[in-house]
XYZ file of C-alpha atoms in Angstrom:
571
model
C 247.467 9.137 340.020
C 247.204 7.016 336.894
C 249.154 3.896 335.985
C 250.562 3.245 332.521
C 253.067 0.984 330.865
C 256.345 2.058 329.298
C 256.010 5.822 329.681
C 259.044 6.520 331.869
C 259.806 9.730 333.685
C 262.925 11.720 332.956
C 264.617 11.459 336.333
C 264.435 8.378 338.565
C 263.106 4.827 338.343
C 262.556 2.687 341.442
C 263.617 -0.958 341.408
C 260.743 -2.715 343.152
C 260.463 -6.121 344.769
C 258.085 -6.822 347.683
C 260.985 -7.986 349.858
C 262.550 -4.504 349.725
C 259.478 -2.397 350.625
C 256.643 -2.492 353.157
C 253.060 -1.314 353.352
C 253.397 -0.859 357.128
C 253.955 2.636 358.492
C 256.403 1.270 361.046
C 258.632 -1.689 360.217
C 259.028 -4.574 359.855
C 262.696 -3.764 359.086
C 264.536 -0.484 358.831
C 265.715 -1.016 355.266
C 262.153 -1.761 354.089
C 260.809 1.295 355.885
C 263.627 3.439 354.492
C 262.975 2.350 350.897
C 259.230 2.867 351.174
C 259.348 6.239 352.893
C 261.952 7.520 350.434
C 259.822 6.547 347.410
C 256.795 8.207 349.019
C 258.717 11.361 349.944
C 260.368 11.601 346.532
C 257.056 11.525 344.673
C 255.550 13.943 347.201
C 258.327 16.522 347.404
C 259.597 16.326 343.824
C 256.022 16.224 342.461
C 257.132 14.697 339.138
C 254.752 14.384 336.196
C 255.675 10.701 336.018
C 257.381 8.129 338.216
C 258.769 4.842 336.951
C 258.690 1.386 338.518
C 261.232 -1.211 337.369
C 259.677 -4.535 338.353
C 259.375 -8.118 337.230
C 255.611 -8.575 337.175
C 252.506 -6.454 336.732
C 251.206 -7.260 340.256
C 254.503 -5.946 341.663
C 254.104 -2.774 339.603
C 250.605 -2.228 341.018
C 251.892 -2.841 344.572
C 254.435 -0.069 344.089
C 251.821 2.237 342.585
C 249.578 1.719 345.623
C 252.458 2.472 348.013
C 253.114 5.904 346.512
C 249.562 6.805 345.430
C 248.584 8.641 348.662
C 251.646 10.878 348.314
C 251.480 11.648 344.584
C 249.628 14.380 342.742
C 246.506 13.253 340.935
C 248.086 13.966 337.551
C 251.299 12.031 338.308
C 251.578 8.955 336.108
C 253.180 5.800 337.449
C 254.682 3.772 334.610
C 256.118 0.273 334.456
C 259.306 -1.011 332.872
C 259.705 -4.782 332.907
C 263.062 -6.208 333.951
C 263.691 -7.580 330.451
C 263.046 -4.093 329.033
C 265.896 -2.544 331.012
C 267.097 -0.683 327.898
C 264.182 1.703 328.450
C 265.847 2.922 331.638
C 268.103 5.028 329.421
C 265.142 7.356 328.832
C 264.712 7.767 332.590
C 268.273 8.611 333.548
C 268.783 6.805 336.853
C 267.699 3.634 338.658
C 267.335 3.577 342.449
C 267.897 0.189 344.086
C 267.436 0.276 347.906
C 270.295 -2.171 348.353
C 274.099 -2.281 348.077
C 273.746 -4.808 345.228
C 274.231 -2.531 342.229
C 277.257 -4.208 340.614
C 275.090 -6.827 338.888
C 272.888 -4.040 337.574
C 276.016 -2.368 336.216
C 277.006 -5.541 334.387
C 273.512 -5.673 332.896
C 273.718 -2.014 331.849
C 277.041 -2.635 330.128
C 275.239 -4.345 327.237
C 273.806 -0.898 326.445
C 276.943 1.079 327.271
C 278.005 2.310 330.688
C 276.571 5.767 330.062
C 273.023 4.509 329.432
C 271.861 5.577 332.920
C 273.092 6.039 336.484
C 272.732 3.503 339.289
C 272.034 4.506 342.890
C 272.197 1.983 345.726
C 272.005 2.211 349.508
C 274.574 0.857 351.979
C 272.897 -1.019 354.823
C 273.184 -4.282 356.774
C 276.952 -4.180 356.217
C 277.915 -7.226 358.335
C 275.724 -9.568 356.261
C 277.863 -11.847 354.101
C 275.745 -11.169 351.006
C 276.157 -7.427 351.506
C 279.904 -7.821 351.980
C 280.022 -9.785 348.725
C 278.032 -6.990 347.053
C 280.539 -4.419 348.328
C 283.432 -6.474 346.956
C 281.695 -6.570 343.573
C 281.743 -2.757 343.543
C 285.534 -2.935 343.296
C 285.631 -5.211 340.251
C 282.278 -4.376 338.650
C 281.787 -1.779 335.870
C 280.684 1.022 338.200
C 281.370 4.549 336.993
C 281.643 8.052 338.516
C 278.010 8.659 337.557
C 276.932 5.838 339.899
C 276.545 6.134 343.663
C 276.199 3.993 346.767
C 274.394 6.267 349.221
C 275.612 5.874 352.809
C 273.057 6.868 355.472
C 275.823 7.911 357.877
C 279.498 8.822 357.918
C 280.107 5.775 360.109
C 278.472 3.600 357.428
C 280.754 5.093 354.796
C 283.866 4.506 356.904
C 282.920 0.865 357.489
C 282.210 0.305 353.794
C 285.498 1.927 352.771
C 287.426 -0.370 355.116
C 286.125 -3.455 353.310
C 286.528 -1.894 349.861
C 290.108 -0.928 350.715
C 290.908 -4.375 352.117
C 289.617 -6.091 348.986
C 291.384 -3.588 346.753
C 294.662 -4.216 348.583
C 294.265 -7.956 348.065
C 293.641 -7.531 344.326
C 296.601 -5.187 344.016
C 298.923 -7.703 345.649
C 297.421 -10.759 343.935
C 297.788 -9.347 340.417
C 300.822 -7.119 341.080
C 298.900 -3.987 340.083
C 300.948 -0.773 340.158
C 299.257 2.200 341.804
C 296.030 2.234 343.780
C 292.839 0.526 342.709
C 290.181 3.196 342.306
C 286.509 2.709 343.038
C 284.286 3.773 340.167
C 281.135 4.683 342.112
C 280.760 7.597 344.486
C 279.913 7.141 348.182
C 277.853 10.209 349.163
C 276.409 10.503 352.668
C 272.692 11.318 352.666
C 270.896 10.788 355.960
C 267.559 9.041 356.472
C 264.631 11.346 357.100
C 261.606 11.449 359.357
C 258.168 13.005 359.031
C 257.904 15.667 361.719
C 254.519 16.059 363.440
C 253.278 19.533 364.297
C 252.417 18.372 367.810
C 251.952 15.227 369.858
C 248.551 13.697 370.482
C 248.515 14.592 374.176
C 245.003 13.262 374.768
C 245.904 9.845 373.332
C 249.098 9.879 375.409
C 247.164 10.621 378.602
C 244.670 7.841 377.852
C 247.485 5.356 377.244
C 249.156 6.259 380.555
C 245.837 5.700 382.296
C 245.398 2.354 380.544
C 248.893 1.253 381.584
C 248.329 2.636 385.107
C 251.237 5.064 384.795
C 250.773 7.965 387.227
C 251.749 11.522 386.319
C 254.681 11.297 388.734
C 255.844 7.950 387.315
C 258.472 7.659 384.587
C 257.541 5.919 381.340
C 260.567 4.906 379.262
C 259.815 3.947 375.662
C 261.774 1.752 373.265
C 260.349 1.101 369.812
C 260.879 -0.881 366.648
C 262.165 -4.369 366.008
C 263.185 -6.244 369.135
C 265.937 -8.738 368.415
C 268.682 -9.593 370.895
C 270.819 -10.910 368.032
C 270.461 -8.269 365.304
C 269.384 -5.093 367.124
C 270.314 -4.786 370.798
C 270.854 -7.052 373.763
C 268.234 -5.828 376.281
C 270.145 -6.753 379.447
C 272.146 -3.501 379.858
C 268.930 -1.484 379.448
C 267.036 -3.582 381.999
C 269.938 -3.536 384.483
C 270.294 0.247 384.148
C 266.560 0.858 384.556
C 266.521 -1.289 387.710
C 269.431 0.692 389.167
C 267.742 3.977 388.278
C 264.445 2.913 389.826
C 266.294 1.871 392.977
C 268.263 5.115 393.200
C 265.440 7.551 392.470
C 262.638 5.655 394.161
C 260.451 6.706 391.232
C 257.989 4.120 389.884
C 259.455 3.228 386.490
C 257.723 1.723 383.489
C 259.191 0.390 380.246
C 257.011 0.290 377.121
C 258.260 -1.988 374.354
C 256.370 -0.692 371.319
C 257.247 -2.798 368.333
C 257.399 -6.378 367.207
C 259.408 -9.400 368.244
C 261.107 -11.950 366.029
C 258.976 -14.670 367.617
C 256.756 -15.353 370.583
C 259.691 -17.139 372.201
C 261.847 -13.999 371.965
C 259.031 -11.914 373.430
C 258.797 -14.286 376.385
C 262.576 -14.118 376.859
C 262.382 -10.312 377.086
C 259.610 -10.473 379.666
C 261.275 -13.221 381.693
C 264.592 -11.348 381.731
C 262.866 -8.193 382.940
C 261.128 -10.149 385.686
C 264.410 -11.665 386.840
C 266.762 -8.667 386.771
C 264.479 -5.622 386.798
C 261.620 -6.409 389.214
C 261.080 -2.724 389.993
C 260.370 -1.949 386.331
C 256.839 -2.523 385.036
C 257.094 -3.746 381.458
C 254.331 -3.123 378.895
C 254.235 -4.569 375.375
C 252.527 -2.406 372.722
C 251.739 -3.055 369.078
C 254.344 -0.919 367.346
C 252.877 -1.525 363.902
C 249.596 0.150 364.782
C 249.713 3.868 363.948
C 247.233 4.931 366.645
C 249.107 3.006 369.312
C 252.405 4.573 368.259
C 250.955 8.089 368.243
C 249.796 7.525 371.784
C 253.112 5.979 372.839
C 255.177 8.928 371.558
C 252.946 11.321 373.491
C 252.785 9.210 376.650
C 256.513 8.596 377.109
C 258.885 10.635 379.261
C 262.139 9.206 377.869
C 263.105 7.274 374.757
C 265.967 4.766 374.828
C 267.894 2.462 372.487
C 271.132 0.820 373.548
C 272.072 -0.620 370.176
C 275.215 -2.723 370.231
C 274.902 -4.307 366.801
C 276.604 -3.643 363.483
C 273.430 -4.739 361.678
C 271.562 -1.566 362.665
C 271.679 0.801 359.698
C 269.219 3.713 359.771
C 268.057 4.680 363.267
C 264.548 5.532 362.068
C 262.883 4.903 365.430
C 265.418 7.215 367.101
C 264.664 10.002 364.630
C 260.946 9.382 365.119
C 261.294 9.719 368.898
C 263.254 12.958 368.550
C 260.660 14.287 366.084
C 258.102 13.787 368.866
C 260.245 15.884 371.232
C 261.368 13.024 373.441
C 264.710 13.153 375.265
C 266.780 10.183 374.113
C 269.234 7.979 375.958
C 271.315 6.069 373.426
C 274.420 3.949 373.385
C 277.407 5.888 372.059
C 277.605 3.510 369.112
C 278.116 4.046 365.400
C 275.920 6.720 363.878
C 274.238 7.650 367.178
C 276.896 10.286 367.778
C 276.068 11.776 364.359
C 272.560 12.460 365.659
C 273.059 13.330 369.309
C 275.198 16.107 370.730
C 275.903 14.990 374.274
C 273.858 16.855 376.863
C 272.209 19.143 374.307
C 269.646 17.048 372.416
C 270.120 13.716 374.161
C 272.421 11.589 376.274
C 274.974 9.068 375.005
C 276.109 6.102 377.086
C 279.772 5.082 376.604
C 280.565 1.771 374.930
C 283.755 -0.279 374.708
C 284.542 -2.651 371.850
C 287.111 -5.405 371.345
C 290.651 -4.955 370.065
C 290.784 -5.558 366.263
C 291.405 -9.254 365.617
C 289.903 -10.422 368.888
C 286.661 -11.533 367.228
C 288.145 -12.595 363.873
C 287.249 -16.228 364.549
C 283.576 -15.264 364.478
C 283.905 -14.082 360.882
C 285.744 -17.282 359.981
C 283.005 -19.432 361.508
C 280.450 -17.430 359.540
C 282.388 -17.912 356.288
C 282.373 -21.667 356.913
C 278.579 -21.564 357.465
C 279.082 -22.722 361.048
C 277.432 -19.503 362.246
C 274.478 -17.996 360.412
C 274.296 -14.231 360.017
C 272.044 -13.601 363.010
C 274.170 -15.629 365.385
C 277.371 -14.128 364.001
C 276.376 -10.498 364.655
C 274.611 -11.534 367.869
C 277.745 -13.219 369.177
C 279.900 -10.234 368.219
C 277.508 -7.850 369.985
C 277.991 -9.762 373.261
C 281.417 -8.140 373.420
C 280.286 -4.555 372.918
C 280.186 -3.315 376.481
C 277.591 -0.642 377.189
C 278.275 1.061 380.503
C 275.394 0.052 382.775
C 276.428 2.498 385.500
C 276.581 5.466 383.102
C 273.281 4.427 381.588
C 271.603 4.220 384.984
C 272.934 7.667 385.787
C 271.502 9.018 382.517
C 268.077 7.536 383.238
C 268.146 8.885 386.802
C 269.194 12.392 385.777
C 266.215 12.653 383.436
C 263.790 10.923 385.807
C 264.569 13.510 388.499
C 264.529 16.588 386.236
C 261.404 17.258 384.184
C 262.795 20.554 382.907
C 265.853 18.756 381.592
C 263.617 16.258 379.835
C 261.672 19.070 378.198
C 264.845 20.926 377.191
C 266.486 17.886 375.593
C 263.205 16.918 373.909
C 262.693 20.337 372.322
C 266.305 20.423 371.187
C 265.905 16.926 369.753
C 262.920 18.026 367.679
C 264.825 21.086 366.493
C 267.698 18.838 365.410
C 265.581 16.553 363.264
C 263.696 19.533 361.823
C 266.969 21.124 360.751
C 268.851 18.026 359.565
C 266.455 15.148 358.927
C 263.317 16.624 357.381
C 261.883 15.019 354.248
C 262.146 18.141 352.065
C 265.830 18.554 352.862
C 266.765 14.910 352.283
C 264.829 14.665 349.005
C 266.518 17.883 347.854
C 269.905 16.278 348.543
C 268.897 13.263 346.444
C 267.726 15.570 343.667
C 271.069 17.364 343.746
C 272.862 14.002 343.573
C 270.752 12.996 340.554
C 271.655 16.233 338.802
C 275.360 15.863 339.504
C 275.423 12.230 338.346
C 273.633 13.209 335.130
C 276.185 15.962 334.457
C 279.088 13.577 334.949
C 277.463 10.872 332.823
C 276.946 13.265 329.930
C 280.131 15.309 330.101
C 283.097 13.480 331.569
C 285.504 11.628 329.317
C 286.607 9.327 332.119
C 285.224 5.789 331.965
C 286.558 3.163 334.342
C 285.319 0.062 332.536
C 284.813 0.819 328.822
C 283.485 -2.002 326.677
C 285.989 -2.762 323.919
C 286.166 -5.365 321.174
C 288.539 -7.426 323.283
C 286.168 -7.626 326.276
C 282.738 -9.117 326.838
C 279.905 -7.174 328.398
C 279.465 -9.573 331.330
C 282.454 -11.954 331.561
C 281.008 -14.050 334.397
C 277.731 -14.512 332.510
C 279.000 -15.575 329.086
C 276.643 -16.444 326.271
C 276.506 -20.268 326.279
C 277.089 -20.142 322.515
C 280.436 -18.477 323.278
C 281.471 -20.477 326.318
C 280.621 -23.830 324.702
C 281.390 -22.846 321.122
C 282.944 -26.175 320.112
C 280.230 -28.397 321.586
C 277.965 -28.511 318.498
C 279.031 -30.202 315.258
C 278.444 -27.004 313.266
C 277.644 -23.359 313.918
C 274.853 -21.469 312.178
C 276.312 -18.987 309.682
C 274.912 -16.759 306.900
C 275.949 -19.430 304.392
C 274.221 -22.317 306.194
C 271.780 -24.055 303.818
C 268.124 -24.549 304.674
C 265.609 -27.006 303.252
C 262.305 -28.524 304.298
C 262.045 -32.144 305.338
C 258.551 -32.244 303.749
C 256.188 -29.853 301.999
C 255.449 -26.477 303.519
C 251.836 -27.554 304.038
C 252.937 -30.634 305.988
C 255.484 -28.620 307.959
C 252.862 -26.026 308.903
C 250.503 -28.779 310.035
C 253.262 -30.299 312.170
C 254.073 -26.860 313.578
C 250.438 -26.427 314.629
C 250.635 -29.724 316.518
C 254.021 -29.079 318.138
C 253.734 -25.414 319.032
C 251.193 -25.839 321.919
C 253.161 -28.646 323.598
C 254.775 -27.939 326.971
C 258.171 -29.152 325.772
C 258.092 -26.596 322.962
C 256.737 -23.689 324.990
C 260.020 -22.575 326.584
C 261.238 -20.953 323.379
C 258.055 -19.061 322.495
C 258.979 -15.645 323.949
C 262.035 -15.314 321.678
C 260.684 -16.899 318.481
C 258.992 -15.235 315.532
C 255.191 -15.099 315.846
C 253.375 -18.148 314.551
C 252.325 -16.481 311.278
C 255.905 -15.408 310.647
C 257.100 -18.977 311.234
C 254.645 -20.153 308.587
C 255.964 -17.456 306.235
C 259.506 -18.720 306.805
C 258.560 -22.308 305.972
C 256.831 -21.179 302.782
C 259.870 -19.131 301.700
C 262.202 -22.085 302.140
C 259.898 -24.305 300.073
C 259.788 -21.749 297.267
C 263.569 -21.763 297.028
C 263.899 -25.516 297.567
C 267.312 -25.036 299.175
C 268.567 -21.633 300.224
C 271.186 -19.958 302.332
C 270.192 -18.107 305.497
C 271.282 -14.885 303.850
C 268.610 -15.448 301.171
C 265.918 -15.616 303.869
C 266.977 -12.721 306.094
C 266.320 -10.116 303.385
C 262.620 -11.078 303.512
C 262.272 -10.045 307.170
C 262.600 -6.738 308.991
C 266.024 -5.951 310.434
C 264.644 -5.884 313.992
C 263.532 -9.503 313.544
C 267.047 -10.774 312.874
C 267.709 -12.394 316.240
C 264.260 -13.978 316.426
C 264.640 -15.257 312.852
C 267.931 -17.038 313.518
C 266.671 -18.553 316.756
C 263.503 -19.670 314.953
C 265.545 -21.435 312.269
C 267.405 -23.424 314.911
C 264.182 -24.218 316.762
C 262.353 -25.360 313.630
C 265.266 -27.649 312.875
C 265.140 -29.028 316.423
C 261.441 -29.781 315.840
C 262.269 -31.712 312.671
C 260.642 -29.256 310.281
C 263.719 -28.011 308.416
C 267.240 -29.253 307.822
C 270.406 -27.189 308.218
C 273.424 -28.173 306.140
C 276.944 -26.854 305.899
C 277.678 -25.746 302.319
C 280.185 -27.913 300.440
C 283.645 -26.446 300.192
C 284.788 -25.662 296.652
C 288.323 -26.855 296.023
C 290.612 -24.166 294.652
C 292.213 -24.840 291.252
């Protein structure tokens, strides 16, 4: 794969920032893993001639290129569009941003026209206050039917719609708007995907069991991924249920925590809790970000479990990974889990009970007042999602006592992810979405937020020259008169001294090149005094903005004077 600048593909550009992607094959967060694996799968399955990276710096561009390089064809070109060159996205067709924050990108696009390209975001981490603000911006931002916020699950879509509807209802009442407020962007549901191994590494699994001193007749329960009691799952119901199961069955039970902890303190809290309330369960901590260790863990385990109780959880990648490795899963019946598992067929779901609406409203208020940070907000709320410990223990016991049932559920689990969550299928759904958005963008006459003469492209980011129009004594106009304060030779010498100074450097990227500035000074001297309109005809039309800014800058540096022409009294 080769890397080039400014040679975009004709289909999809990826918005890249290191905070949104990861070089790790497992973690550190689900949204980072989702974004990375999708980019890799898209370039692999679609096999485009070119793929485009929309990034701020060249090092970021090369980071993205390295992430997708192992999955791209040798002849695939990876090209770079700088953020300030966003107009070039119109030659690509669509921009993928692995975040719900696409409204600001829509405001940016509006300078080019809403039909310049499509925007595709991803709904995740919905309880975060910044994400909720981003969702609200979808209601008032210039999103169009050729834009989409992809929801990984139906439950994600329903949650997002509830906030969008609540905010829309407020706006309708506040401004006495007749009829319903319509959302411009689409909300398609496209699931995450998982790479499906042909078979497990049974030898590595056997070696790991021997290392952990897990006998063939013992039960090894695996839980993987990011371990956070505040933003993933409170471990107490799992530990209590495993202790009950071990007591009931009399089977030596092991729990492998294969992942990473938020801190060493959190890790110690997990281990101490297990020691206190689940003494019959042998707990093992494995490095979940090591590919060899994870391959062994998937093969070694008898059961996989996650009792998520948190609204922060968005993708369920570790669950899909476990099912792809033919493990029977025991999950909390929570959110999107029931979109993956059919009870008793490809896994077991443990009932949960949540609070009556309004019962935890104070938590949201405390968060809005910054008295609770995001982690503690969702962590506090999750304390009141009751996962049935007795039902969970029964689920663990039923699988511990029945190897055939474990095998049956595991094979059915793998069949499920093969049929519904394979990379080829999910990329094909994204390709179909891209095609549909392109058709709508090019054909439909409907436009929710057209830019007219009476509106500004980005009303909350006004040009300072517009917002503070009356601050300056005068405004530069085509009839403004220009003259040198000294000779052109002296002005050019002063320019050479001023131009390298730090206090002058800020303006350089938007000024005429140095030689063109010298040309401008010479032209003004030749005319003695001239109007701006007399100067502009000597420069190319695409230099107009830089020319006018350069005139103001040269005046600020004391090299030219700008005067308002005298008014001629009418007779």
